[in-house]
PDB file of C-alpha atoms in Angstrom:
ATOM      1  CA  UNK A 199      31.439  70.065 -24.193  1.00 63.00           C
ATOM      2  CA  UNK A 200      34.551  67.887 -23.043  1.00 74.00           C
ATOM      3  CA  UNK A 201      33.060  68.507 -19.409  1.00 83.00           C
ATOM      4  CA  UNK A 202      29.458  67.428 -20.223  1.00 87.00           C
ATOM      5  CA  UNK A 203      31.066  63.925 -21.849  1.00 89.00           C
ATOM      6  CA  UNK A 204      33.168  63.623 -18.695  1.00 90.00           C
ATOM      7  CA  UNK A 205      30.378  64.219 -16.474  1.00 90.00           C
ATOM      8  CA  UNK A 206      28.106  61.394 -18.093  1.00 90.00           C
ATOM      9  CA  UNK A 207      30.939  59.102 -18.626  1.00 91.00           C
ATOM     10  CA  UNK A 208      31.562  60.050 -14.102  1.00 91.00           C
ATOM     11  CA  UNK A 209      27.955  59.208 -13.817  1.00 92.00           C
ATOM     12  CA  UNK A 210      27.834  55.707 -15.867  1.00 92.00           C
ATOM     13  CA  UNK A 211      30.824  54.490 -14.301  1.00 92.00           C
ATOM     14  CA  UNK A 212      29.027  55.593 -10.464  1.00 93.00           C
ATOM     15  CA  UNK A 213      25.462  53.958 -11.537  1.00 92.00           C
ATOM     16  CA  UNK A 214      27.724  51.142 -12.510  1.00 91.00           C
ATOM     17  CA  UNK A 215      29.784  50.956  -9.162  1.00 90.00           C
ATOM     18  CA  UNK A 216      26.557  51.301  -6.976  1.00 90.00           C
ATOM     19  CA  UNK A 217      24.120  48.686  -8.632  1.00 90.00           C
ATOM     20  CA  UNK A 218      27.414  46.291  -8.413  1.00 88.00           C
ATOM     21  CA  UNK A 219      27.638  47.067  -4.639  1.00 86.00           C
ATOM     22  CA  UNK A 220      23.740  47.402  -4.259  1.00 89.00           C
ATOM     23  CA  UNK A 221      23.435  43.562  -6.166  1.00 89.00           C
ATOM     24  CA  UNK A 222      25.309  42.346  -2.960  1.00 85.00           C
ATOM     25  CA  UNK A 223      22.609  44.034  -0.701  1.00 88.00           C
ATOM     26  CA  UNK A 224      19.448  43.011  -2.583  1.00 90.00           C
ATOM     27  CA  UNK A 225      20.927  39.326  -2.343  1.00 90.00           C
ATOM     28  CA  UNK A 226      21.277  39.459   1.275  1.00 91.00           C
ATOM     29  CA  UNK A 227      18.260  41.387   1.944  1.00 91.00           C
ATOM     30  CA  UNK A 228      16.142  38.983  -0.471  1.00 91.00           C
ATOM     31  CA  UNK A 229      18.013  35.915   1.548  1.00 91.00           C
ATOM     32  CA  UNK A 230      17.186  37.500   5.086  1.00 91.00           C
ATOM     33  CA  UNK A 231      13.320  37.977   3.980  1.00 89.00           C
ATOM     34  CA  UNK A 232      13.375  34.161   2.838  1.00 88.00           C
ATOM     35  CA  UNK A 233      14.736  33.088   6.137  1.00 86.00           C
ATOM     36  CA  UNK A 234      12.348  35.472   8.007  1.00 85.00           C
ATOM     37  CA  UNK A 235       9.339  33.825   6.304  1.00 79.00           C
ATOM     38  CA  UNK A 236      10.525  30.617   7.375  1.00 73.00           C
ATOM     39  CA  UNK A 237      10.931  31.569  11.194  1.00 70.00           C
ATOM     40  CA  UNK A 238       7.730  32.216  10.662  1.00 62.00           C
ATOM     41  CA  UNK A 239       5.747  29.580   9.708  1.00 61.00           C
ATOM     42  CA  UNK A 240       7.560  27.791  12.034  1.00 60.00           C
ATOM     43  CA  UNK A 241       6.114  24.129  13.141  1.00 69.00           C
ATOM     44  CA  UNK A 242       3.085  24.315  15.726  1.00 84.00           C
ATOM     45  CA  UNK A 243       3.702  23.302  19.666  1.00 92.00           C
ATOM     46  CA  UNK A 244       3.776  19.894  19.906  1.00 94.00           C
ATOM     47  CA  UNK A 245       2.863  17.349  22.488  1.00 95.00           C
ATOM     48  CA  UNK A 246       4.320  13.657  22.671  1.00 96.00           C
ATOM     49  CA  UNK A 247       2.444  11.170  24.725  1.00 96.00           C
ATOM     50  CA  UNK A 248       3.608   7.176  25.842  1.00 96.00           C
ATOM     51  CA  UNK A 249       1.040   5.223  26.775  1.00 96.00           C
ATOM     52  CA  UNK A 250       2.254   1.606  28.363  1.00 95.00           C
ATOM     53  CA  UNK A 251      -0.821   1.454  30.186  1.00 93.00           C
ATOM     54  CA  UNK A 252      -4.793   0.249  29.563  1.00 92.00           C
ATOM     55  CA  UNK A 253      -6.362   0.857  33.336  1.00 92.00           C
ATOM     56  CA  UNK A 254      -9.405   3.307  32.524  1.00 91.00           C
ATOM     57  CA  UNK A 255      -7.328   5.991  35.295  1.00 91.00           C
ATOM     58  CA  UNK A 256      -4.159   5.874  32.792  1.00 93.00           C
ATOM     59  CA  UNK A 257      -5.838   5.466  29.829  1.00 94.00           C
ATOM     60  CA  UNK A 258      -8.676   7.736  29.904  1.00 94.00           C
ATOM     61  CA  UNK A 259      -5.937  11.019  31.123  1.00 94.00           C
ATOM     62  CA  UNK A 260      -3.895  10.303  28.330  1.00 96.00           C
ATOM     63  CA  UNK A 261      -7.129  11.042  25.802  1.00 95.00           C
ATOM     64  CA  UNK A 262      -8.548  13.788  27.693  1.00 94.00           C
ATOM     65  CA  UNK A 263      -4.972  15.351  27.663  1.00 95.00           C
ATOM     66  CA  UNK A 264      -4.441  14.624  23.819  1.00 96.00           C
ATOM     67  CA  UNK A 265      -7.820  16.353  23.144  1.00 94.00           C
ATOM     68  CA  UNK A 266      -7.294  19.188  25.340  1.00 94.00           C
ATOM     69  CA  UNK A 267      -4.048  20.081  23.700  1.00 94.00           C
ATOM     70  CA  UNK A 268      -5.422  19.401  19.893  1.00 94.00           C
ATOM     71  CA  UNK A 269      -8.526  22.091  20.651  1.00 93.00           C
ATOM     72  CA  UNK A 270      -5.165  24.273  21.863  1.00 92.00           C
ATOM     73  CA  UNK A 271      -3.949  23.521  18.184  1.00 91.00           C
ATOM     74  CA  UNK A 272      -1.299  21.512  18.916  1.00 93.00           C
ATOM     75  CA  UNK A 273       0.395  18.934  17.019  1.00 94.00           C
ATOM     76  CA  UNK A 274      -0.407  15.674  19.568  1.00 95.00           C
ATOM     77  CA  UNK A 275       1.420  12.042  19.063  1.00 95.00           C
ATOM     78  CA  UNK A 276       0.651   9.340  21.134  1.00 96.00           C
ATOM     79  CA  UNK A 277       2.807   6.065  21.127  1.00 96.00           C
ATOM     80  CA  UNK A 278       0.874   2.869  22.676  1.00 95.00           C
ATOM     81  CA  UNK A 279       3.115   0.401  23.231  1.00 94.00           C
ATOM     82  CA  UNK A 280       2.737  -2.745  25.604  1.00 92.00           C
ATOM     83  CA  UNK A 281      -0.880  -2.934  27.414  1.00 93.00           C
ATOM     84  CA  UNK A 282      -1.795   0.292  25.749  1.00 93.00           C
ATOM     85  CA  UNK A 283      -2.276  -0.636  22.331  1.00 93.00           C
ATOM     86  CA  UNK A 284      -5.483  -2.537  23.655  1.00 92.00           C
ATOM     87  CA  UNK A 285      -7.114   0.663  23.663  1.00 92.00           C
ATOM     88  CA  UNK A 286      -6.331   0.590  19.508  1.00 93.00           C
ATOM     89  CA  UNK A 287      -7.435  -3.047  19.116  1.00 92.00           C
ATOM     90  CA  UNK A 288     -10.817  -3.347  17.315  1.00 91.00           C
ATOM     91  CA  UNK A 289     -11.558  -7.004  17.891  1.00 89.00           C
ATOM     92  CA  UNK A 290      -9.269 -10.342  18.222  1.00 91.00           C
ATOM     93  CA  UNK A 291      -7.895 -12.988  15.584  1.00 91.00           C
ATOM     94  CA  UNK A 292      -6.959 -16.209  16.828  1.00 91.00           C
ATOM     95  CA  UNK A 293      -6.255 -17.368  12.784  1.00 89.00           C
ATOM     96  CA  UNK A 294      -2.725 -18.324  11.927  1.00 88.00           C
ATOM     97  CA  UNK A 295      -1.348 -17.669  15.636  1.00 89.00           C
ATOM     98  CA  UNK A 296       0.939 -20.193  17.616  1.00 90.00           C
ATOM     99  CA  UNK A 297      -0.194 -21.482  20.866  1.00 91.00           C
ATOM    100  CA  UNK A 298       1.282 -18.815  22.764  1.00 91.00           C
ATOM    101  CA  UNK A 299       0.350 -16.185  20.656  1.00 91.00           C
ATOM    102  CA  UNK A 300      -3.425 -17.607  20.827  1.00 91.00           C
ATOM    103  CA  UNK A 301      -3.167 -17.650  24.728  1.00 91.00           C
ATOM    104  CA  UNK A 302      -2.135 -14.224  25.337  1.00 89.00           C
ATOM    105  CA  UNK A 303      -4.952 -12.877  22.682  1.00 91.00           C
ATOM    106  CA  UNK A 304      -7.336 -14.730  25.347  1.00 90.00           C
ATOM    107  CA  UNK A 305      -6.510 -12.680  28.059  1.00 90.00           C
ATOM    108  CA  UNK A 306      -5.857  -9.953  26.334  1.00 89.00           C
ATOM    109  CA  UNK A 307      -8.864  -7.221  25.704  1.00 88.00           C
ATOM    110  CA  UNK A 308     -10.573  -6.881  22.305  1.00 88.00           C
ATOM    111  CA  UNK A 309     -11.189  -3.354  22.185  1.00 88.00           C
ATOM    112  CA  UNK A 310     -11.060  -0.154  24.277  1.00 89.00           C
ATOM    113  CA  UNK A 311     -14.218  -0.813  26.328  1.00 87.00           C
ATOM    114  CA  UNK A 312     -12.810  -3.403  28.260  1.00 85.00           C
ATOM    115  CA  UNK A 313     -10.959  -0.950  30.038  1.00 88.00           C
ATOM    116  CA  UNK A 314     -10.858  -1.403  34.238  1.00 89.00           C
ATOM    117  CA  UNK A 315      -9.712   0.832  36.932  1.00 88.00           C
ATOM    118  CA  UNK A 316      -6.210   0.242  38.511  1.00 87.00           C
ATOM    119  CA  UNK A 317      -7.657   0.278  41.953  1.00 87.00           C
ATOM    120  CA  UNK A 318     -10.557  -0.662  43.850  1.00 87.00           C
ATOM    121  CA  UNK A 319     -12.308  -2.818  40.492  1.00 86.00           C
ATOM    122  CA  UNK A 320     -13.750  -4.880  42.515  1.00 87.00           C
ATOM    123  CA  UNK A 321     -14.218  -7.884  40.385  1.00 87.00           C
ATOM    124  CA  UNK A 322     -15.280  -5.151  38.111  1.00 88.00           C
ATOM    125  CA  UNK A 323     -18.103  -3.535  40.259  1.00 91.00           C
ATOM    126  CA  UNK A 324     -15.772  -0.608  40.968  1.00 91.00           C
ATOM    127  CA  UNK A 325     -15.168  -0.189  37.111  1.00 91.00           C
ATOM    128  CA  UNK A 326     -18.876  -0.343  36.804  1.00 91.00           C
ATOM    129  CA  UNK A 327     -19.639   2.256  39.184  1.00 91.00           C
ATOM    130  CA  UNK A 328     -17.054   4.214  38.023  1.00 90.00           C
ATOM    131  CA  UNK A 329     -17.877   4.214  34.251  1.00 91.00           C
ATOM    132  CA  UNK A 330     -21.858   5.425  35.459  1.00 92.00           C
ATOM    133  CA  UNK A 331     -20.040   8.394  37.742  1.00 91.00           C
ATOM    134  CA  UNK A 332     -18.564   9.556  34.523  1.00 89.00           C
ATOM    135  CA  UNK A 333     -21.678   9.013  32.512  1.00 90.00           C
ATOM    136  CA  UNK A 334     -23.207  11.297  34.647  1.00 89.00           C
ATOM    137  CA  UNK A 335     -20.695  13.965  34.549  1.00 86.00           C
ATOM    138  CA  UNK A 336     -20.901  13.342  30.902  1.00 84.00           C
ATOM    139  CA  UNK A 337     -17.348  12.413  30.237  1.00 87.00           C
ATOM    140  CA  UNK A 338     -16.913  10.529  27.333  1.00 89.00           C
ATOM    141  CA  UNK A 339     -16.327   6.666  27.190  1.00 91.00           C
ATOM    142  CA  UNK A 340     -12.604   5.735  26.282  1.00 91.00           C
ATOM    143  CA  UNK A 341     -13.861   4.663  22.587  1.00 92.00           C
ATOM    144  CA  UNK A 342     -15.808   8.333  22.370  1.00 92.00           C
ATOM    145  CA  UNK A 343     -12.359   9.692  23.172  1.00 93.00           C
ATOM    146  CA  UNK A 344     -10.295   8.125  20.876  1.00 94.00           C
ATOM    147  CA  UNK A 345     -12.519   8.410  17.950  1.00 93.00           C
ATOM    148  CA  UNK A 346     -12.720  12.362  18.954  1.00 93.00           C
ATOM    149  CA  UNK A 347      -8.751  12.355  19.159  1.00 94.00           C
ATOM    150  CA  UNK A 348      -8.654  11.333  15.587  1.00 94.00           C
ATOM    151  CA  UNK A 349     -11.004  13.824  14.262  1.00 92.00           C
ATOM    152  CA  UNK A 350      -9.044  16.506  15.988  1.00 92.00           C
ATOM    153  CA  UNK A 351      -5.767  15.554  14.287  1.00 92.00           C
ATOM    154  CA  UNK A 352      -4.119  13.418  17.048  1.00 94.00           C
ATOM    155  CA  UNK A 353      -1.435  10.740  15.210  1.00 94.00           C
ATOM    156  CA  UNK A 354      -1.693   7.635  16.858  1.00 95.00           C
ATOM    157  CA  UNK A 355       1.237   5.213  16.663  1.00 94.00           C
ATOM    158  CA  UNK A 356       1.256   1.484  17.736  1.00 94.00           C
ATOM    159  CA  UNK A 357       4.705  -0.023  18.749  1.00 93.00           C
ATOM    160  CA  UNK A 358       5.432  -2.579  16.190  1.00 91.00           C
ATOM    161  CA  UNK A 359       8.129  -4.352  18.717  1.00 91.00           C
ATOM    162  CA  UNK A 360       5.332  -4.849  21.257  1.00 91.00           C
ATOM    163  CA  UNK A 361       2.762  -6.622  18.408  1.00 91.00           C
ATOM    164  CA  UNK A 362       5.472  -8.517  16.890  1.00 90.00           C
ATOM    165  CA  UNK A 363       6.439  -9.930  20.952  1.00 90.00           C
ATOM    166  CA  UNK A 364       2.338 -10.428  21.835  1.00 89.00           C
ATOM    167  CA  UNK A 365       1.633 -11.828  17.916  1.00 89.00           C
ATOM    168  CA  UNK A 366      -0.830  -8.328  17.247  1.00 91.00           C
ATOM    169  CA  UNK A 367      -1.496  -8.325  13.833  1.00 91.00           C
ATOM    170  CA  UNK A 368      -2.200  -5.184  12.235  1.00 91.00           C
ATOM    171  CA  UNK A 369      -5.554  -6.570  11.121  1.00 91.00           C
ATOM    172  CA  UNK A 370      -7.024  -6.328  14.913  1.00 92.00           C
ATOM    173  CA  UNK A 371      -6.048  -2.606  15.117  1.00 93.00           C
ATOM    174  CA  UNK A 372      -7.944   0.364  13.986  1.00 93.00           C
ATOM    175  CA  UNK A 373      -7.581   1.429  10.375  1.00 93.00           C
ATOM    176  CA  UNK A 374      -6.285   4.910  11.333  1.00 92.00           C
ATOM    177  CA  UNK A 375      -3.134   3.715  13.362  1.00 93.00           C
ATOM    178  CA  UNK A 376       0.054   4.279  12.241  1.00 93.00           C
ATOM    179  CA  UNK A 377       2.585   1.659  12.849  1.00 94.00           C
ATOM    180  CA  UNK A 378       6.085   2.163  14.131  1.00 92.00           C
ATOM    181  CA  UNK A 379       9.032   1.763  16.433  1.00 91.00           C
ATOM    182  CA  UNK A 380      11.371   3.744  19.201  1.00 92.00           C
ATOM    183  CA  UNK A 381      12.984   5.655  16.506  1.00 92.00           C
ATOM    184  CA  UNK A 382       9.724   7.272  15.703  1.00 92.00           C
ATOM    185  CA  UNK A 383       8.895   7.793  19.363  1.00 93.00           C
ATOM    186  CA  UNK A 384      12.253   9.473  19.659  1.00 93.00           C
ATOM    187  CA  UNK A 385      11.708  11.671  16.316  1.00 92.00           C
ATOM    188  CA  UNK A 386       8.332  12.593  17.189  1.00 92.00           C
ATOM    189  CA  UNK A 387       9.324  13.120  21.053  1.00 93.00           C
ATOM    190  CA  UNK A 388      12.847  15.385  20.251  1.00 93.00           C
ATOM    191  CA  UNK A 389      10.412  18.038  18.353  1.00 91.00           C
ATOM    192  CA  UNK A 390       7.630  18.395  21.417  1.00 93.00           C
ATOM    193  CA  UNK A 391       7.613  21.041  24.005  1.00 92.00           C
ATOM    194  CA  UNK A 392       5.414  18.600  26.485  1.00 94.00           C
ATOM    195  CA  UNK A 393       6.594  14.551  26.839  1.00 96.00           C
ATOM    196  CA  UNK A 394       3.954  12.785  28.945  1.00 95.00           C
ATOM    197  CA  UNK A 395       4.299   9.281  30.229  1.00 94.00           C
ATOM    198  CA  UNK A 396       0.885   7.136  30.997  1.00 92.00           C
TER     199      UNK A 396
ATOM    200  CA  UNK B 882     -14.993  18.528  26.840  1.00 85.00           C
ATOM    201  CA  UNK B 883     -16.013  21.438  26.091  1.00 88.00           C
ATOM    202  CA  UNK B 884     -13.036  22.603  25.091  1.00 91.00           C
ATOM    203  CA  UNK B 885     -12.224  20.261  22.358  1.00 91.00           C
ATOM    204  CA  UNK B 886     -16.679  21.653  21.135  1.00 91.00           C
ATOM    205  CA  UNK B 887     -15.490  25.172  21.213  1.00 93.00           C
ATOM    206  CA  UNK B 888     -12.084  23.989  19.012  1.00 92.00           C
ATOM    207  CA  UNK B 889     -13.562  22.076  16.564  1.00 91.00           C
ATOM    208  CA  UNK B 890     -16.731  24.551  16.189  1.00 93.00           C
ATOM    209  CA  UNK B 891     -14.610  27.514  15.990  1.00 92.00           C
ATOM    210  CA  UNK B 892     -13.073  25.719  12.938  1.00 90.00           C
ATOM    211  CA  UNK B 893     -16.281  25.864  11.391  1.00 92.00           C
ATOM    212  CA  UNK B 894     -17.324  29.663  11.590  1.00 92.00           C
ATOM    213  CA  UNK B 895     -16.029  32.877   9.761  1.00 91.00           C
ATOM    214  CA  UNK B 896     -13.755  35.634  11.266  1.00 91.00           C
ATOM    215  CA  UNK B 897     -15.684  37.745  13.598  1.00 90.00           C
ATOM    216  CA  UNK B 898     -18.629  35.576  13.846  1.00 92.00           C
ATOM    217  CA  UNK B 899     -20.036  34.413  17.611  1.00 93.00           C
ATOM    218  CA  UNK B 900     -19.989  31.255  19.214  1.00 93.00           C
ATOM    219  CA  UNK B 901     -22.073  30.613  22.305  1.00 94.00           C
ATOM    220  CA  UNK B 902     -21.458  27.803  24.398  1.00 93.00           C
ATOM    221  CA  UNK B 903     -23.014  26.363  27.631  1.00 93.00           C
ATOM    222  CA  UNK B 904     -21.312  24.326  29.865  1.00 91.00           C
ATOM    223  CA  UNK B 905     -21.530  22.542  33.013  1.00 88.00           C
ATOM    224  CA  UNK B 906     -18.120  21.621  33.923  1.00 86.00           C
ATOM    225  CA  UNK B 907     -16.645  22.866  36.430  1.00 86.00           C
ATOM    226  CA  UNK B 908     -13.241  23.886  34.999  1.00 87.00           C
ATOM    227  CA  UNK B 909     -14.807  25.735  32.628  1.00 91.00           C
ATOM    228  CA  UNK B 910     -13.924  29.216  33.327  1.00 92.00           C
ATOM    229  CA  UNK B 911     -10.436  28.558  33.734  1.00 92.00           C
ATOM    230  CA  UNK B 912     -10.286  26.269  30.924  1.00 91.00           C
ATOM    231  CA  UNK B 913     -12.039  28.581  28.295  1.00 93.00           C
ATOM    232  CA  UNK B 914      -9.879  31.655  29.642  1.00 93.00           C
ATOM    233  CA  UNK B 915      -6.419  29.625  29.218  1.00 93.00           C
ATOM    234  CA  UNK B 916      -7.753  28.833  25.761  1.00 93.00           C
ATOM    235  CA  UNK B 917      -8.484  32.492  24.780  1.00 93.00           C
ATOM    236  CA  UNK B 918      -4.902  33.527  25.764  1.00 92.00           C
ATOM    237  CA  UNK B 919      -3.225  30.475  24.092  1.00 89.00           C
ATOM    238  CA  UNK B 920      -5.123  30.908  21.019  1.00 91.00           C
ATOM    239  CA  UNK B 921      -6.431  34.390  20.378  1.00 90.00           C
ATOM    240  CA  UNK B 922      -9.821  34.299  20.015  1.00 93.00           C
ATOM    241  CA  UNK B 923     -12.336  36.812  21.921  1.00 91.00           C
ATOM    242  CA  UNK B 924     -13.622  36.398  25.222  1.00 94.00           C
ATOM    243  CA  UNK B 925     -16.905  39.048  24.572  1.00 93.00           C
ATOM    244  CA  UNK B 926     -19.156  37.635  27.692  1.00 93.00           C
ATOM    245  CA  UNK B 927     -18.779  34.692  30.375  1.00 94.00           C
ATOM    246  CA  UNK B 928     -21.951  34.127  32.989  1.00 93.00           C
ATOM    247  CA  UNK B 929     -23.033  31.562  35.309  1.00 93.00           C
ATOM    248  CA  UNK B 930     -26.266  30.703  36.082  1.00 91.00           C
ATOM    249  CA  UNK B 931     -26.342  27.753  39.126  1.00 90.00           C
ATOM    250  CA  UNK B 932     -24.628  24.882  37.508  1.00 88.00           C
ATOM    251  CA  UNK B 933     -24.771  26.542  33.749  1.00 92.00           C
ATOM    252  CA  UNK B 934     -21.848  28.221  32.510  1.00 93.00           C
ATOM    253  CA  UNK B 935     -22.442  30.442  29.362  1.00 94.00           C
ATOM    254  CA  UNK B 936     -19.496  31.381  27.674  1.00 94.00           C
ATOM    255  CA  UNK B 937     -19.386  33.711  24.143  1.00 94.00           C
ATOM    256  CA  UNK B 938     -16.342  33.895  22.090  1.00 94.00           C
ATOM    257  CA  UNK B 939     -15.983  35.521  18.882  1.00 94.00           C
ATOM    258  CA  UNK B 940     -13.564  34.325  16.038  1.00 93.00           C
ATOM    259  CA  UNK B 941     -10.425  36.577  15.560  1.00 91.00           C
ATOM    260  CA  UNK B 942      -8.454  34.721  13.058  1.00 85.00           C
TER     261      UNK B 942
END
């Protein structure tokens, strides 16, 4: 009888002593599965582009590229700073602009199909010639490709220190432009596994 | 692009169902190939026909 007491009261105190050590385990295990799950779900590739540039050979590249890697399912971010936000401008506004501000609007573009080639325009017959080659290769027109860059997910960033110099307002950009500085660039561009300068 | 067709009309259609594209770009075959190994999906049949290049791909995921 004494042994069958000391037997249970052996087994108790073990059960005891092995869920206490086993508590320890289950904690770690249960804190390794957690971080597992993470690894896995793990932000998608991502592809940074700068675009300073608004010659249709610069231009059009950096939108074929962004595409390309969105149907890859990458995460794409283009930055458009300097003559590259033209190709986010949607028209002009001359109202409430100082003289300088007002001059440079003039020669600046109004929207994306004012694009021209680098080389060989021509007085713009080159352009011309050019935008009927790719017609008839059916590549899309720069304004096809950005609209097709924003239904496949591309973020599109204007540089804010580049309107504020040229007097941009955010009225003569797209609607679906999001509006920031290098510090974005930088944030956007330190997660990417492909930086691409246009 | 046909590329960025296939992506966004893949998006569109269930697991296991078929997609058949024609293309006439020249890149195509390498393009749609890098895209199969990069993403997954099924490369069941790839043809060309003069300048047509027929390409069917079937939805893994």
């Amino acid at each position: 009888m004494e042994d069958q007491k000391l037997k249970e009261y052996i087994d108790a105190l073990v059960e005891e002593k092995v869920n206490e050590k086993t508590l320890a385990f289950q904690n770690q295990l249960e804190n390794i599965q957690q971080q597992l799950s993470t690894v896995q779900v793990r932000e998608n590739e991502k592809i940074t582009m700068l675009v300073t540039s608004f010659e249709l050979d610069k231009v059009i590249p950096a939108f074929i590229i962004a595409n390309g890697a969105a149907s890859f399912g990458m995460d794409v971010t283009l930055f458009f700073t300097l003559w590259g936000i033209n190709a986010l401008k949607e028209k002009s506004i001359y109202k409430g602009k100082n003289i300088k501000e007002k001059m440079i609007t003039m020669m600046l573009p109004s929207n994306p199909k004012s694009t021209t080639i680098s080389r060989l325009n021509m007085m713009g017959v080159g352009t011309s010639m050019m935008k009927m080659m790719m017609k008839e290769n059916n590549i899309e027109t720069l304004p096809d490709l950005i609209d097709l860059s924003i239904d496949m997910g591309a973020k599109l960033i204007a540089c804010q220190m580049t309107m504020g110099m040229m007097g941009i307002t955010t009225d003569e950009i797209r609607k679906d432009v999001d509006f920031g500085g290098v510090a974005l660039y930088i944030e956007e561009a330190s997660e990417s596994n492909i930086t691409l300068t246009f | 692009m046909p590329i960025v067709k296939i992506a966004k009309t893949i998006r569109t259609i269930e697991v296991s169902e078929q997609i058949e594209v024609l293309a006439t770009d020249p890149a195509f075959k390498a393009d749609v190939e890098a895209w199969i190994r990069k993403t997954g999906h099924l490369l069941i049949s790839y043809t060309e026909e003069g300048r047509n290049r027929i390409a069917i791909i079937e939805k893994t995921k």
